Coordinates of C-alpha atoms (C1' of nucleotides) in Angstrom, one line a residue:
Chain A
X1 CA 0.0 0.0 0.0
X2 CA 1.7 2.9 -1.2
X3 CA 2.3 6.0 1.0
X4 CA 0.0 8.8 1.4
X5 CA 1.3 11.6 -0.1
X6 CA -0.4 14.4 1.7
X7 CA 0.3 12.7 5.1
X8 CA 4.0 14.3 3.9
X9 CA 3.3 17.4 3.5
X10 CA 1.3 17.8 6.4
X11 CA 3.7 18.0 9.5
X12 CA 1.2 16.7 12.2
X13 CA -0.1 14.5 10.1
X14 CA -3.5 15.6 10.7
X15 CA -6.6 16.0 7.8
X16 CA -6.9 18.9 6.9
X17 CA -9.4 20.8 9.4
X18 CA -9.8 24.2 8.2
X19 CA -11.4 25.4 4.5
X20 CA -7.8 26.7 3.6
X21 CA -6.1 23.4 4.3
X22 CA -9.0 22.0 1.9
X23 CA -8.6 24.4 -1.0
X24 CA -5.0 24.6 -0.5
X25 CA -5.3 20.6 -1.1
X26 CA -7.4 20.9 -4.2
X27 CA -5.1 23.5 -5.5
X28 CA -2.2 21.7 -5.0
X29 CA -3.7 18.3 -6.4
X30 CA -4.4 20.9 -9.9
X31 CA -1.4 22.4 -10.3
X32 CA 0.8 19.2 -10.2
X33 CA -1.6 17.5 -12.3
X34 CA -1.4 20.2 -14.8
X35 CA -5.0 20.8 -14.7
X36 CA -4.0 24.6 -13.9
X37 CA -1.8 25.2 -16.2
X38 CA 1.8 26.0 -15.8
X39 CA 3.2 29.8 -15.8
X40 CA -1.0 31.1 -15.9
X41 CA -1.8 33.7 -13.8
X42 CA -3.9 32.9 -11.0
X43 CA -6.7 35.2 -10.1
X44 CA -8.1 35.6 -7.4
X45 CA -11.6 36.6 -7.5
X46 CA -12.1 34.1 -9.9
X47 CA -10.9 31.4 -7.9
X48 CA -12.8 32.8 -4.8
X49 CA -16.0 32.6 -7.1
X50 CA -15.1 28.6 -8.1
X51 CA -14.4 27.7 -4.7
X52 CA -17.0 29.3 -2.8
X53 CA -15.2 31.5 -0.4
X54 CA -14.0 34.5 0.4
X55 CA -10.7 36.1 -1.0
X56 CA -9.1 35.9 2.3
X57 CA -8.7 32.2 2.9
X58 CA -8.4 31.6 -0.7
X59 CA -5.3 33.8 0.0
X60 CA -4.2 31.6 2.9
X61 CA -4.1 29.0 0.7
X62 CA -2.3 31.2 -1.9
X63 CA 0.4 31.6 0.4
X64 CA 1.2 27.3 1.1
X65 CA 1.4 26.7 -2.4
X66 CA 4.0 29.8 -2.5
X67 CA 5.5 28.0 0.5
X68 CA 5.9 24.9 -1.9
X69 CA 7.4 26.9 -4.4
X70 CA 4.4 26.2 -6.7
X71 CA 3.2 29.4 -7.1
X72 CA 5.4 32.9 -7.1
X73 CA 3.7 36.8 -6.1
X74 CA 4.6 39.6 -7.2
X75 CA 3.8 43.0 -5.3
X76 CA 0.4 44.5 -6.1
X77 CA 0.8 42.4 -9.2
X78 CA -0.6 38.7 -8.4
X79 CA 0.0 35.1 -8.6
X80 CA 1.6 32.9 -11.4
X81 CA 2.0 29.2 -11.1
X82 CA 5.7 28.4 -11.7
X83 CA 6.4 27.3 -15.1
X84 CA 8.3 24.3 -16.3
X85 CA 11.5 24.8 -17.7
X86 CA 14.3 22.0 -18.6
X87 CA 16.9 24.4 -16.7
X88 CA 14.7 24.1 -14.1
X89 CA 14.5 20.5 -14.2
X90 CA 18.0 19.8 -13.5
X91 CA 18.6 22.4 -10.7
X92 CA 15.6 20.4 -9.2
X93 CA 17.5 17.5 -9.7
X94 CA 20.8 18.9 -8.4
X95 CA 19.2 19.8 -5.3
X96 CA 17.3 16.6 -5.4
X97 CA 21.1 15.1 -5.3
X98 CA 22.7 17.1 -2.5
X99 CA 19.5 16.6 0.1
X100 CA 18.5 12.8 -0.9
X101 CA 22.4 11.8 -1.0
X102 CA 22.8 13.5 2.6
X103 CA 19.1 12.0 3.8
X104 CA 20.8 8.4 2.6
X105 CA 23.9 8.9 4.6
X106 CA 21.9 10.1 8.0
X107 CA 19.3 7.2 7.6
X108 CA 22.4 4.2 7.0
X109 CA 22.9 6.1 10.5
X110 CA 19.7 6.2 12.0
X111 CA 17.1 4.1 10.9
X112 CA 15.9 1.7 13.4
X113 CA 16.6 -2.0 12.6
X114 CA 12.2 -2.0 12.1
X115 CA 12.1 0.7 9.6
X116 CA 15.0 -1.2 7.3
X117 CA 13.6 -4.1 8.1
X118 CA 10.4 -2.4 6.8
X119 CA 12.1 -1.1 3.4
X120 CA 13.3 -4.4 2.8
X121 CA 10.0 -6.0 2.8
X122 CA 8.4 -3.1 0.8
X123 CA 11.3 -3.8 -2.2
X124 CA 10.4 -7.6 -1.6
X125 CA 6.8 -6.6 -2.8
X126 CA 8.3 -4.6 -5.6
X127 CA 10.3 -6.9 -7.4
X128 CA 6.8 -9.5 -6.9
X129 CA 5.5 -6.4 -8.5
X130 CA 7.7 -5.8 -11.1
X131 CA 7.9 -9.6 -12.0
X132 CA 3.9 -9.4 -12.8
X133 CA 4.1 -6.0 -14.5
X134 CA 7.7 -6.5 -16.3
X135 CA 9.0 -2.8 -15.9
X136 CA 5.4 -1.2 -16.4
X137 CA 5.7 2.4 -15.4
X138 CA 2.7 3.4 -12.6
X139 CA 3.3 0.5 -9.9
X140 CA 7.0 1.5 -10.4
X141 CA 6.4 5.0 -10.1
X142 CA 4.7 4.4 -7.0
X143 CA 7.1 2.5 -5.7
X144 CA 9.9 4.7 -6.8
X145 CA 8.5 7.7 -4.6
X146 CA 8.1 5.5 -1.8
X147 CA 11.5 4.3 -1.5
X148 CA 12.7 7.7 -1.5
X149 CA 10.4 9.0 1.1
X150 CA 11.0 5.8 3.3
X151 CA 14.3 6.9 3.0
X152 CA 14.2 10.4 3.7
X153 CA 11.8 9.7 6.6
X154 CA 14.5 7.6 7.4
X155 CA 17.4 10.0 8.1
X156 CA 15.3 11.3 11.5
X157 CA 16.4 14.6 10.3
X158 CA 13.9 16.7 10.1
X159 CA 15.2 19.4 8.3
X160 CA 15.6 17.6 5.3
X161 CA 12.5 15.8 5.8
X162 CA 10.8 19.6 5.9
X163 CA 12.4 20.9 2.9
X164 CA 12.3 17.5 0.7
X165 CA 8.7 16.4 1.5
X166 CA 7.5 19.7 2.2
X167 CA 8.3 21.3 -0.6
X168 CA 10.6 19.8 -3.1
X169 CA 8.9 16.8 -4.1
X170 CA 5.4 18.9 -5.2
X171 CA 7.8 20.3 -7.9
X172 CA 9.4 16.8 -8.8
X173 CA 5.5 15.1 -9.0
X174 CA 4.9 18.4 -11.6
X175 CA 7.6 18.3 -13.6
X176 CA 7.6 14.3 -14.2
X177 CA 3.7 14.9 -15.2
X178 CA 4.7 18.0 -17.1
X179 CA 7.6 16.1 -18.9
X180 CA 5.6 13.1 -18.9
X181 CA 8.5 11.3 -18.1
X182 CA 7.8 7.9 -17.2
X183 CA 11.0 5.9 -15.9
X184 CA 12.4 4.0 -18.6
X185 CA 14.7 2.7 -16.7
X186 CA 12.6 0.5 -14.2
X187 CA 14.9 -2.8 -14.0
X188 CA 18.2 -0.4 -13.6
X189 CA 16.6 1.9 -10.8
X190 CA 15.3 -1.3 -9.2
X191 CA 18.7 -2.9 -8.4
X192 CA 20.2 0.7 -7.4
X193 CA 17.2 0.9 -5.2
X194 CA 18.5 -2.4 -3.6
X195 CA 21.8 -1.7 -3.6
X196 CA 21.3 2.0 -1.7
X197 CA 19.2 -0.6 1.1
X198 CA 21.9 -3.1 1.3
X199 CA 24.7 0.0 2.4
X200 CA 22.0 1.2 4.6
X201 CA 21.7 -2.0 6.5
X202 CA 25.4 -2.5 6.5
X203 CA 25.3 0.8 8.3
X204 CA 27.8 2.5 5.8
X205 CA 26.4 5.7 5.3
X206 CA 29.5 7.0 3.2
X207 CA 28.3 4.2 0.3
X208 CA 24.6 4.6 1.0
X209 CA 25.3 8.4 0.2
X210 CA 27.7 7.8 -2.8
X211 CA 25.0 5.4 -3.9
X212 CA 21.8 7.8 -4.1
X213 CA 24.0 10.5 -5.7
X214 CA 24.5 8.1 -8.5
X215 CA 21.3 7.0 -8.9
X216 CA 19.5 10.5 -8.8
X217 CA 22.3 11.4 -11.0
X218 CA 21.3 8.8 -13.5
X219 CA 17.8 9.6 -13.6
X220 CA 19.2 13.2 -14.5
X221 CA 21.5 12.1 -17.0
X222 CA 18.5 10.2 -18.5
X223 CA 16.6 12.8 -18.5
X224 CA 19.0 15.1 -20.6
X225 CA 19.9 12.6 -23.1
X226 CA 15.9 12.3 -24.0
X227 CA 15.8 16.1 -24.0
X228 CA 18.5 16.4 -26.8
X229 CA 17.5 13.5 -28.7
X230 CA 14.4 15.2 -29.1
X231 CA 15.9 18.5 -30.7
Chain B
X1 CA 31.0 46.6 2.2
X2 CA 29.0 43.4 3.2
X3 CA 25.7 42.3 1.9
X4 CA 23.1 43.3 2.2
X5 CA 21.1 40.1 3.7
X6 CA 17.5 41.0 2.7
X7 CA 18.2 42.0 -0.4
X8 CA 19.1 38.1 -0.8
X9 CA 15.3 37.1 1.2
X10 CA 13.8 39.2 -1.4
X11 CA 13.9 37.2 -4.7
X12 CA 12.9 40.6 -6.5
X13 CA 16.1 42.2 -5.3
X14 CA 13.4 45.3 -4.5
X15 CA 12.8 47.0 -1.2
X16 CA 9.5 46.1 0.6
X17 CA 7.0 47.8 -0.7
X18 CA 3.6 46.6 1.0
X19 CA 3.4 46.9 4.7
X20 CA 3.0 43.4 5.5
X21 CA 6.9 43.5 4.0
X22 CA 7.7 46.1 6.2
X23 CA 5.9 44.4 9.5
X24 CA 7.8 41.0 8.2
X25 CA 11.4 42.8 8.0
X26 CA 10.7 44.2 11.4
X27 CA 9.7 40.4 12.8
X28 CA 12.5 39.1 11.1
X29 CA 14.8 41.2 12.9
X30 CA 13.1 40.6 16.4
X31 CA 13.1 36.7 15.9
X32 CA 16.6 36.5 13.9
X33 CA 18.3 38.8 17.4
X34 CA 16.2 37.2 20.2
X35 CA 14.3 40.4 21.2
X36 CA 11.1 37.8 20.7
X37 CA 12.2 34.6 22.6
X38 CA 12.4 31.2 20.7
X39 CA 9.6 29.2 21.3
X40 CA 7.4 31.8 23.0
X41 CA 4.0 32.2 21.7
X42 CA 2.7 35.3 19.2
X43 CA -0.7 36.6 19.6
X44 CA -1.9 37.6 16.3
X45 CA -4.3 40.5 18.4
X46 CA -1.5 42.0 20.7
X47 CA 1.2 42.0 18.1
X48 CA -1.1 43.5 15.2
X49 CA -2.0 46.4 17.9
X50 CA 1.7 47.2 18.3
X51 CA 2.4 47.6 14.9
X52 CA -1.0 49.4 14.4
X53 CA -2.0 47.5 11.6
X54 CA -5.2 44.9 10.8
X55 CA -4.6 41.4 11.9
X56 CA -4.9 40.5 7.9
X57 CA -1.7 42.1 7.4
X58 CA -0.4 41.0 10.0
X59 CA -1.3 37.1 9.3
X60 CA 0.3 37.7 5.6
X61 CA 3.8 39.0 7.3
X62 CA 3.1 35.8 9.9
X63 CA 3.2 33.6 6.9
X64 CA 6.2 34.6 5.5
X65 CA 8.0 34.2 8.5
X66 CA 6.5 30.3 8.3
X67 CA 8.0 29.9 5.2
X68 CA 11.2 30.7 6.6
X69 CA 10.2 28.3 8.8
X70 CA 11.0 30.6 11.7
X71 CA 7.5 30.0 13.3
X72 CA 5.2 27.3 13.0
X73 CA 1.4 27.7 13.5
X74 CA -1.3 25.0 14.5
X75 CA -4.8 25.3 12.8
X76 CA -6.9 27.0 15.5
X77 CA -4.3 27.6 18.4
X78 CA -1.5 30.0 16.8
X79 CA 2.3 30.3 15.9
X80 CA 5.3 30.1 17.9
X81 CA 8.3 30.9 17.4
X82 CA 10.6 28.0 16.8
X83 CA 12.8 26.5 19.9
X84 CA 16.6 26.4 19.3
X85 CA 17.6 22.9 20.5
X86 CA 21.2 21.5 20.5
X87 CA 19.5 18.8 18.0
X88 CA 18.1 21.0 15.8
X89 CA 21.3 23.0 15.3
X90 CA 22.9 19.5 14.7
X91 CA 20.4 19.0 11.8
X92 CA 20.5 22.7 10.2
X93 CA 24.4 22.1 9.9
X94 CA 24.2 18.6 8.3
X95 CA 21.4 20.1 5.5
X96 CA 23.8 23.3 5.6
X97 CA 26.5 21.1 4.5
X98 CA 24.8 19.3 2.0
X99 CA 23.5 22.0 0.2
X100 CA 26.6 24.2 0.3
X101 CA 28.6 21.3 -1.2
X102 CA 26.5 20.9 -4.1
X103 CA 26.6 24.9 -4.0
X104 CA 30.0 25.3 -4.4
X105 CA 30.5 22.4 -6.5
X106 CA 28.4 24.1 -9.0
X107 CA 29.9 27.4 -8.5
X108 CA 33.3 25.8 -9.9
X109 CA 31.4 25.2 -12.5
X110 CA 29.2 27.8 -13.1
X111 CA 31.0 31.2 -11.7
X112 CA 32.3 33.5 -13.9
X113 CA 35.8 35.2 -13.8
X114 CA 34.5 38.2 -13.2
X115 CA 32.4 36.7 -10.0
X116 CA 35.8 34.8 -9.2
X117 CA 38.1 37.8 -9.1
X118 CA 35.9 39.6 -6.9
X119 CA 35.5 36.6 -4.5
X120 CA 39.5 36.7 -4.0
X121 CA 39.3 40.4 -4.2
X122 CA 37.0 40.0 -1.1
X123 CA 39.5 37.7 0.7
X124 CA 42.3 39.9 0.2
X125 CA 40.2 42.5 2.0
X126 CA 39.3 40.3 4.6
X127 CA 43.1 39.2 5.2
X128 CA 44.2 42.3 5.7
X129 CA 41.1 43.1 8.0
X130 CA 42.4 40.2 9.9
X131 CA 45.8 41.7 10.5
X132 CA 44.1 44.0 11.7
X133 CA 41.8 42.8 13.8
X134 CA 43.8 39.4 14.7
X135 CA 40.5 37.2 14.9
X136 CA 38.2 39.0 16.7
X137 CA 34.6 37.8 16.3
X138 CA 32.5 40.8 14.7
X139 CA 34.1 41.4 11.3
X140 CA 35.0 37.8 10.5
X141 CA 31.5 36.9 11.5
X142 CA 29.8 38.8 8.2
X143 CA 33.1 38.1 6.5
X144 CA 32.0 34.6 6.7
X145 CA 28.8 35.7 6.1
X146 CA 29.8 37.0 3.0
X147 CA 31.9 34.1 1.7
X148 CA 29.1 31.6 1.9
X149 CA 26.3 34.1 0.1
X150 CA 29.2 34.8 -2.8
X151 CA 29.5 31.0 -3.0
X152 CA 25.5 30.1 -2.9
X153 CA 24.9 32.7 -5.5
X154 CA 27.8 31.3 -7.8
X155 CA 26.3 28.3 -8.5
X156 CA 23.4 30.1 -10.6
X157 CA 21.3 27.7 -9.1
X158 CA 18.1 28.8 -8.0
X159 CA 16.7 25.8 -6.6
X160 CA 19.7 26.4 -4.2
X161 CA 19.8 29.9 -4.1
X162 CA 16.0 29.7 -2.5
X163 CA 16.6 27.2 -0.3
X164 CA 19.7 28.1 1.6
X165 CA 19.6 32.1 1.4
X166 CA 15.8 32.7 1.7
X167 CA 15.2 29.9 4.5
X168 CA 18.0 28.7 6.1
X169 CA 20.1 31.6 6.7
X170 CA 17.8 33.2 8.9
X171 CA 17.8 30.2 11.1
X172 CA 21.6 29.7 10.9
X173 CA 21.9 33.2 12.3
X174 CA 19.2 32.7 14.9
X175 CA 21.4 30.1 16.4
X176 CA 24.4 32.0 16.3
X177 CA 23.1 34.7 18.0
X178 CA 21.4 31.8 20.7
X179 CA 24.0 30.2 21.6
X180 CA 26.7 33.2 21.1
X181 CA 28.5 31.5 18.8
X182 CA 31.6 33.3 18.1
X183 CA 33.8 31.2 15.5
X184 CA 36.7 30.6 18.2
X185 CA 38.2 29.1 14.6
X186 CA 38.7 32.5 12.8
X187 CA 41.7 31.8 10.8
X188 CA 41.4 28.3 10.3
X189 CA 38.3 29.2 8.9
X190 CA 40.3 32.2 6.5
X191 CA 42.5 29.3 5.8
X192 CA 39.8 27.1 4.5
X193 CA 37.6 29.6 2.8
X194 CA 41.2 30.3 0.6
X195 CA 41.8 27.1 -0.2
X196 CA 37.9 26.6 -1.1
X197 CA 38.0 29.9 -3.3
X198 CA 41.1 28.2 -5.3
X199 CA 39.6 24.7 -6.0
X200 CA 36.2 26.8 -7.9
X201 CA 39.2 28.9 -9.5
X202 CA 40.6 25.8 -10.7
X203 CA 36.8 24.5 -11.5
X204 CA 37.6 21.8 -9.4
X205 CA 33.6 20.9 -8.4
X206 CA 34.7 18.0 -6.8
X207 CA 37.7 19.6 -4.6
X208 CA 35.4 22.3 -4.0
X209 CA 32.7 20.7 -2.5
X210 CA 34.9 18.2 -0.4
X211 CA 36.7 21.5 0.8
X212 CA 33.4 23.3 1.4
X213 CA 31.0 19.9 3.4
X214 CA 34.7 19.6 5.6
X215 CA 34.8 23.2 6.1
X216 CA 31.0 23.1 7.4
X217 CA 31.4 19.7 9.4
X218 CA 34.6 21.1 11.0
X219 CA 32.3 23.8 12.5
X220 CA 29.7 21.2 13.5
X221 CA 32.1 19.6 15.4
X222 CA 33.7 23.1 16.7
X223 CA 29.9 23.0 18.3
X224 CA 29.4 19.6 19.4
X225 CA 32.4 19.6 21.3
X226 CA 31.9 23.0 23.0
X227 CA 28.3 21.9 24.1
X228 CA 29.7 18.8 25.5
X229 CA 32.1 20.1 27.1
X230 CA 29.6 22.3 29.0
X231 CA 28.1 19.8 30.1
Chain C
dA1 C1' 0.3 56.8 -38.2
dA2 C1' 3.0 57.0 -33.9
dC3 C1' 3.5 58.3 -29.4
dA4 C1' 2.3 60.3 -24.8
dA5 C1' -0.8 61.5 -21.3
dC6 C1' -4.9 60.5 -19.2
dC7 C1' -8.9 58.1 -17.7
dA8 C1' -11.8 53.9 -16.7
dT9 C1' -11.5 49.3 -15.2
dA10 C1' -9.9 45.5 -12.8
dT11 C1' -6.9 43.5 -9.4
dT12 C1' -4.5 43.4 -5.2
dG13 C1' -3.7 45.1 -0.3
dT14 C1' -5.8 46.4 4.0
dC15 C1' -9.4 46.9 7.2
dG16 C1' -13.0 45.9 10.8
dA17 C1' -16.7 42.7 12.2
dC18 C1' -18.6 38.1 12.8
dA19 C1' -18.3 32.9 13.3
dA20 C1' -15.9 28.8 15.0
dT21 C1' -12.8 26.9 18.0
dT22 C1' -9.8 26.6 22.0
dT23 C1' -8.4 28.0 26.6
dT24 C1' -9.4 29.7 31.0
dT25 C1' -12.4 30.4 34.7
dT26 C1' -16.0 29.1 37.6
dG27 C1' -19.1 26.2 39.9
dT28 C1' -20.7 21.8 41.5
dT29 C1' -20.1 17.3 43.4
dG30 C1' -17.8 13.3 45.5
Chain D
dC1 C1' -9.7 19.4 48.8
dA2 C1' -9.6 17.3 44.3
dA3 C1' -11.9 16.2 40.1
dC4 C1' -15.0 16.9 36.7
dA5 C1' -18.6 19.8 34.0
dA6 C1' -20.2 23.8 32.3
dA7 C1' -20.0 28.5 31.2
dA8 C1' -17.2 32.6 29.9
dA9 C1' -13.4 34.8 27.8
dA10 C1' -10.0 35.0 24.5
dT11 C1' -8.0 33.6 20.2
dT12 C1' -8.1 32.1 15.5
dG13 C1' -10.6 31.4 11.0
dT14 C1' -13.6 33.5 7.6
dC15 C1' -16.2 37.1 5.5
dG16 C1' -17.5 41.3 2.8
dA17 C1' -16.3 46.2 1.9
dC18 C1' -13.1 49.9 1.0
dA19 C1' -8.4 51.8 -0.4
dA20 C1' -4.3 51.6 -3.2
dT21 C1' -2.0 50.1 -7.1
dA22 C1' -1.5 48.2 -11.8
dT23 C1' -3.5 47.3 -16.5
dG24 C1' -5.7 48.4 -20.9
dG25 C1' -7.9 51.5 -23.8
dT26 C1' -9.0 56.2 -25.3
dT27 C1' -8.0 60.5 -26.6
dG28 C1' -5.3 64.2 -28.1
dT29 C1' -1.1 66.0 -30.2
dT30 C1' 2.8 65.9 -33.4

DNA sequence: AACAACCATATTGTCGACAATTTTTTGTTG
DNA sequence: CAACAAAAAATTGTCGACAATATGGTTGTT
């Protein structure tokens, strides 16, 4: 049972209670899917209208989607949903590198024996999975983001888990819908997946570090090489 | 002449130019210098009447101070202002050095000769300020300052300009000024931001982000061992 | 026809009041 | 006196209206 994505996002853990948290939700949920589009300006008495409510808590929700980086305000001007650019694909990816690699390295320190335990199991279930599906991109997907955050949960450091969950991996989610990018490289990422658990449960953080660099890096490099193919 | 920090908070480079700006600067400066305590409570009605402005406004500055994740509000009972704990110092330094690495590896990249000259221009200066000054705290302190922002803004990546100048510095410096940190390791610390400033000369990324995660975890440790000692 | 200044319109920023929820106080009972 | 329940006060969430600013079109001049 893959993990519940909001649950992330939401440091308590709590459902959302109040009508911000709700619209903030929807919002959110229509952005990454692309259903608003990309670099549109958001307005806000139109929204206000759709939704229901008044200007002011659509605001408060305004302002956690800005917290996301989702959304960027100008001055007296308004709101924009960020827009999607290749640059900014791989800066998201460099970043992704630096925080996931040091996450990797804190949770080979960390973790409880349970929670790798727990990872091992869940990649148990994902290569029944994969066996069934042979490389077919959603369970994989799933599965993809749910080693990572296992991972990143795993590192107890909750500064990273702020800034990755909280904020980061909203943008990843849109840009790999955006890009439609759909992980042609299953098998490979599979076995790195196991690998980067195998240093964690040896304890060697230096490896289990090394290890996620590479592998984020190779989903980067992937990505680039498809970019300039297609030009 | 050292930076100017908010200039780097504000992505616009633009002064403040709604009051909920001005009202954030101001609670910036208050939580960033301790005159409002970590983890003390704010009341949204006794703060908005000593600024003299509507709660609105002052619920808009509120929430850009959460996304610097200097406070932290619960639906229905309010915002604090963070705690400084020993632990969570621990965990801003290991994120710090994570992302700085990957900074200044890209800024060996990245940088251009002109930004490179004027970052061992600014060394120059600082040496001889040294001389001066032989190690004492106050101008080393925004020297320092200065290095890392020149570095962060090197690598021309925004993703990592964001992240570490418009969040995390503000909670670097609320710790220094908690626990009256005074860099007891001023010239090592010259030393190291030298030999740091070479290796991106060179475009050494790798050197330079070795040289810039030991710099950061050799402060860590300057830390941990003071507080232990302490104790 | 091109450009500048101006005006009308629409959008964002700010305000004060009301509703919903939490916290404190008070009162009752064992 | 302690413990629980209920009411009162205070605080946060939400609303609609007004003020300040930006946008787009119109008009007038060269």
């Amino acid at each position: 049972m893959p993990l519940e994505l909001n649950t992330l996002n939401n440091p308590t853990h709590l459902a959302a209670v109040t009508t911000a948290d709700k619209v903030y939700e929807q919002l959110l949920h229509q952005i990454v899917n692309g259903v608003i589009a990309p670099g549109s300006k958001i307005s806000e008495p139109e929204l206000s209208k759709k939704f229901e409510i008044s200007r002011s808590t659509l605001r408060e929700a305004l302002n956690r989607l800005e917290k996301c980086h989702l959304i960027e305000r100008k001055a007296n001007v308004g709101s924009r949903v960020v827009d999607c650019s290749i640059e900014g694909l791989l800066e998201l990816y460099i970043t992704r590198e630096a925080l996931e690699g040091m996450a990797c390295r804190q949770a080979a320190m960390n973790m409880t024996d349970e929670e790798i335990l727990s990872m091992k199991q869940m990649l148990k279930d994902h290569s029944n999975q994969q066996d069934l599906k042979d490389g077919i991109s959603y369970y994989q997907e799933e599965g993809d983001v749910d080693f990572h955050y296992k991972v990143i949960l795993g590192s107890h450091n909750q500064q990273l888990i702020n800034i990755i969950c909280g904020q980061l991996y909203h943008l990843v989610r849109m840009y790999r819908i955006q890009f439609g990018m759909k992980s042609s490289r299953a098998k490979r990422a599979f076995e790195e997946h196991s690998q980067i658990i195998q240093a964690i449960a040896d304890r060697d953080g230096e490896l289990a570090e090394l290890l996620m660099r590479r592998h984020i890096a190779a989903s980067r490099k992937n990505i680039e090489r498809k970019i300039t193919e297609q030009t």
